[in-house]
Amino acid sequence: VQLVESGGGLVQPGGSLRLSCAASGFTFTWYDMRWYRQAPGKERELVAGIKRVGGSTNYADSVKGRFTISRDNAKNTVYLRMNSLKPEDTAVYYCNADRSSDGINYWGKGTLVTVSS
């Protein structure tokens, strides 16, 4: 099982990035997918989620209207489009696959996003 995040980097405030998470080794369509982030000295927090069925989404209040989560089941990939980035968005962003009905949960290793001028 692998979740491999990519697309992080350094961006100026107000800029945009798109994170990708490529999944392999499990049946992607069976899993809800989520993005979490962890800033230095802070706990990991849920940023956005997308359901396996129907594709409904949810977002942390701090990113609503700026971030968009999506998934491409044909490519086994989940994305996080981040617009209007702020310095407080600086964190390591982690991809998560969740099948809570079976108690199964997978994590990627994370990708660093730094928002700074």
Coordinates of C-alpha atoms in Angstrom, one line a residue:
V1 CA 0.0 0.0 0.0
Q2 CA 1.3 3.4 -0.9
L3 CA 0.1 7.0 -0.8
V4 CA 2.5 9.3 -2.4
E5 CA 2.0 13.1 -2.1
S6 CA 3.5 15.6 -4.5
G7 CA 3.1 19.2 -5.5
G8 CA 4.3 21.0 -2.3
G9 CA 6.8 23.8 -2.3
L10 CA 7.5 27.4 -1.6
V11 CA 4.8 29.9 -2.7
Q12 CA 4.2 33.6 -2.0
P13 CA 1.1 34.7 0.0
G14 CA -1.9 34.9 -2.3
G15 CA -0.4 32.2 -4.6
S16 CA -1.8 28.8 -5.5
L17 CA -0.6 25.2 -5.4
R18 CA -2.1 21.8 -6.4
L19 CA -1.2 18.8 -4.3
S20 CA -1.6 15.3 -5.7
C21 CA -1.8 12.0 -3.9
A22 CA -1.3 8.9 -5.9
A23 CA -2.6 5.7 -4.4
S24 CA -1.6 2.1 -5.0
G25 CA -1.9 -1.3 -3.5
F26 CA -5.6 -1.1 -2.5
T27 CA -9.0 -0.5 -4.0
F28 CA -9.1 3.3 -4.2
T29 CA -12.8 3.5 -4.8
W30 CA -13.5 1.7 -1.5
Y31 CA -12.0 4.5 0.5
D32 CA -12.9 8.0 1.7
M33 CA -9.9 10.3 1.0
R34 CA -8.8 13.1 3.2
W35 CA -6.0 15.7 3.4
Y36 CA -4.6 16.6 6.8
R37 CA -1.9 19.1 7.7
Q38 CA 0.5 19.6 10.6
A39 CA 2.2 22.9 11.2
P40 CA 5.4 23.2 13.4
G41 CA 4.5 22.8 17.0
K42 CA 0.8 22.1 16.3
E43 CA -1.4 19.0 16.1
R44 CA -2.3 17.4 12.9
E45 CA -5.7 18.8 11.6
L46 CA -8.2 17.7 9.0
V47 CA -8.2 20.1 6.0
A48 CA -10.6 18.4 3.6
G49 CA -12.3 15.2 2.8
I50 CA -14.1 13.5 -0.1
K51 CA -16.4 10.5 0.2
R52 CA -15.9 7.3 -1.8
V53 CA -19.5 7.3 -2.8
G54 CA -21.1 10.4 -4.3
G55 CA -18.0 12.5 -3.9
S56 CA -19.4 14.8 -1.2
T57 CA -16.8 17.0 0.3
N58 CA -16.1 18.7 3.6
Y59 CA -13.6 21.4 4.6
A60 CA -12.1 22.9 7.7
D61 CA -13.5 26.4 8.3
S62 CA -10.0 27.9 7.8
V63 CA -9.8 26.8 4.2
K64 CA -13.4 27.0 3.0
G65 CA -13.7 28.9 -0.2
R66 CA -10.0 28.7 -0.9
F67 CA -9.2 25.0 -1.1
T68 CA -10.9 22.3 -3.3
I69 CA -10.5 18.6 -2.9
S70 CA -11.2 16.3 -5.8
R71 CA -10.6 12.7 -6.8
D72 CA -10.0 10.9 -10.1
N73 CA -10.9 7.3 -9.6
A74 CA -9.6 6.3 -13.0
K75 CA -6.1 7.5 -11.9
N76 CA -6.3 6.5 -8.2
T77 CA -5.5 10.0 -7.3
V78 CA -6.8 12.7 -5.0
Y79 CA -6.0 16.3 -5.4
L80 CA -6.1 19.4 -3.2
R81 CA -6.2 22.7 -5.1
M82 CA -5.1 25.5 -2.8
N83 CA -5.8 29.2 -3.7
S84 CA -5.2 32.4 -1.9
L85 CA -2.6 30.8 0.3
K86 CA -1.7 32.4 3.6
P87 CA 1.4 32.1 5.7
E88 CA -0.7 30.2 8.3
D89 CA -1.3 27.5 5.6
T90 CA 2.4 26.5 6.0
A91 CA 2.5 22.9 7.1
V92 CA 3.3 19.4 6.0
Y93 CA 0.2 18.1 4.1
Y94 CA -0.7 14.4 4.4
C95 CA -2.9 12.2 2.3
N96 CA -5.2 9.8 4.2
A97 CA -7.3 6.9 3.0
D98 CA -10.0 5.8 5.3
R99 CA -12.3 2.8 5.4
S100 CA -13.7 3.2 8.9
S101 CA -16.2 0.4 8.5
D102 CA -13.2 -2.0 8.5
G103 CA -11.0 0.1 10.8
I104 CA -8.5 0.5 7.9
N105 CA -6.6 3.8 7.6
Y106 CA -3.5 4.6 5.4
W107 CA -1.2 7.6 5.5
G108 CA 1.3 9.1 3.1
K109 CA 4.6 10.6 4.2
G110 CA 3.6 14.1 3.5
T111 CA 4.6 17.1 1.3
L112 CA 5.8 20.4 2.7
V113 CA 4.0 23.6 1.8
T114 CA 5.6 26.8 2.7
V115 CA 3.8 30.1 2.2
S116 CA 6.2 33.0 2.6
S117 CA 7.4 36.1 0.8

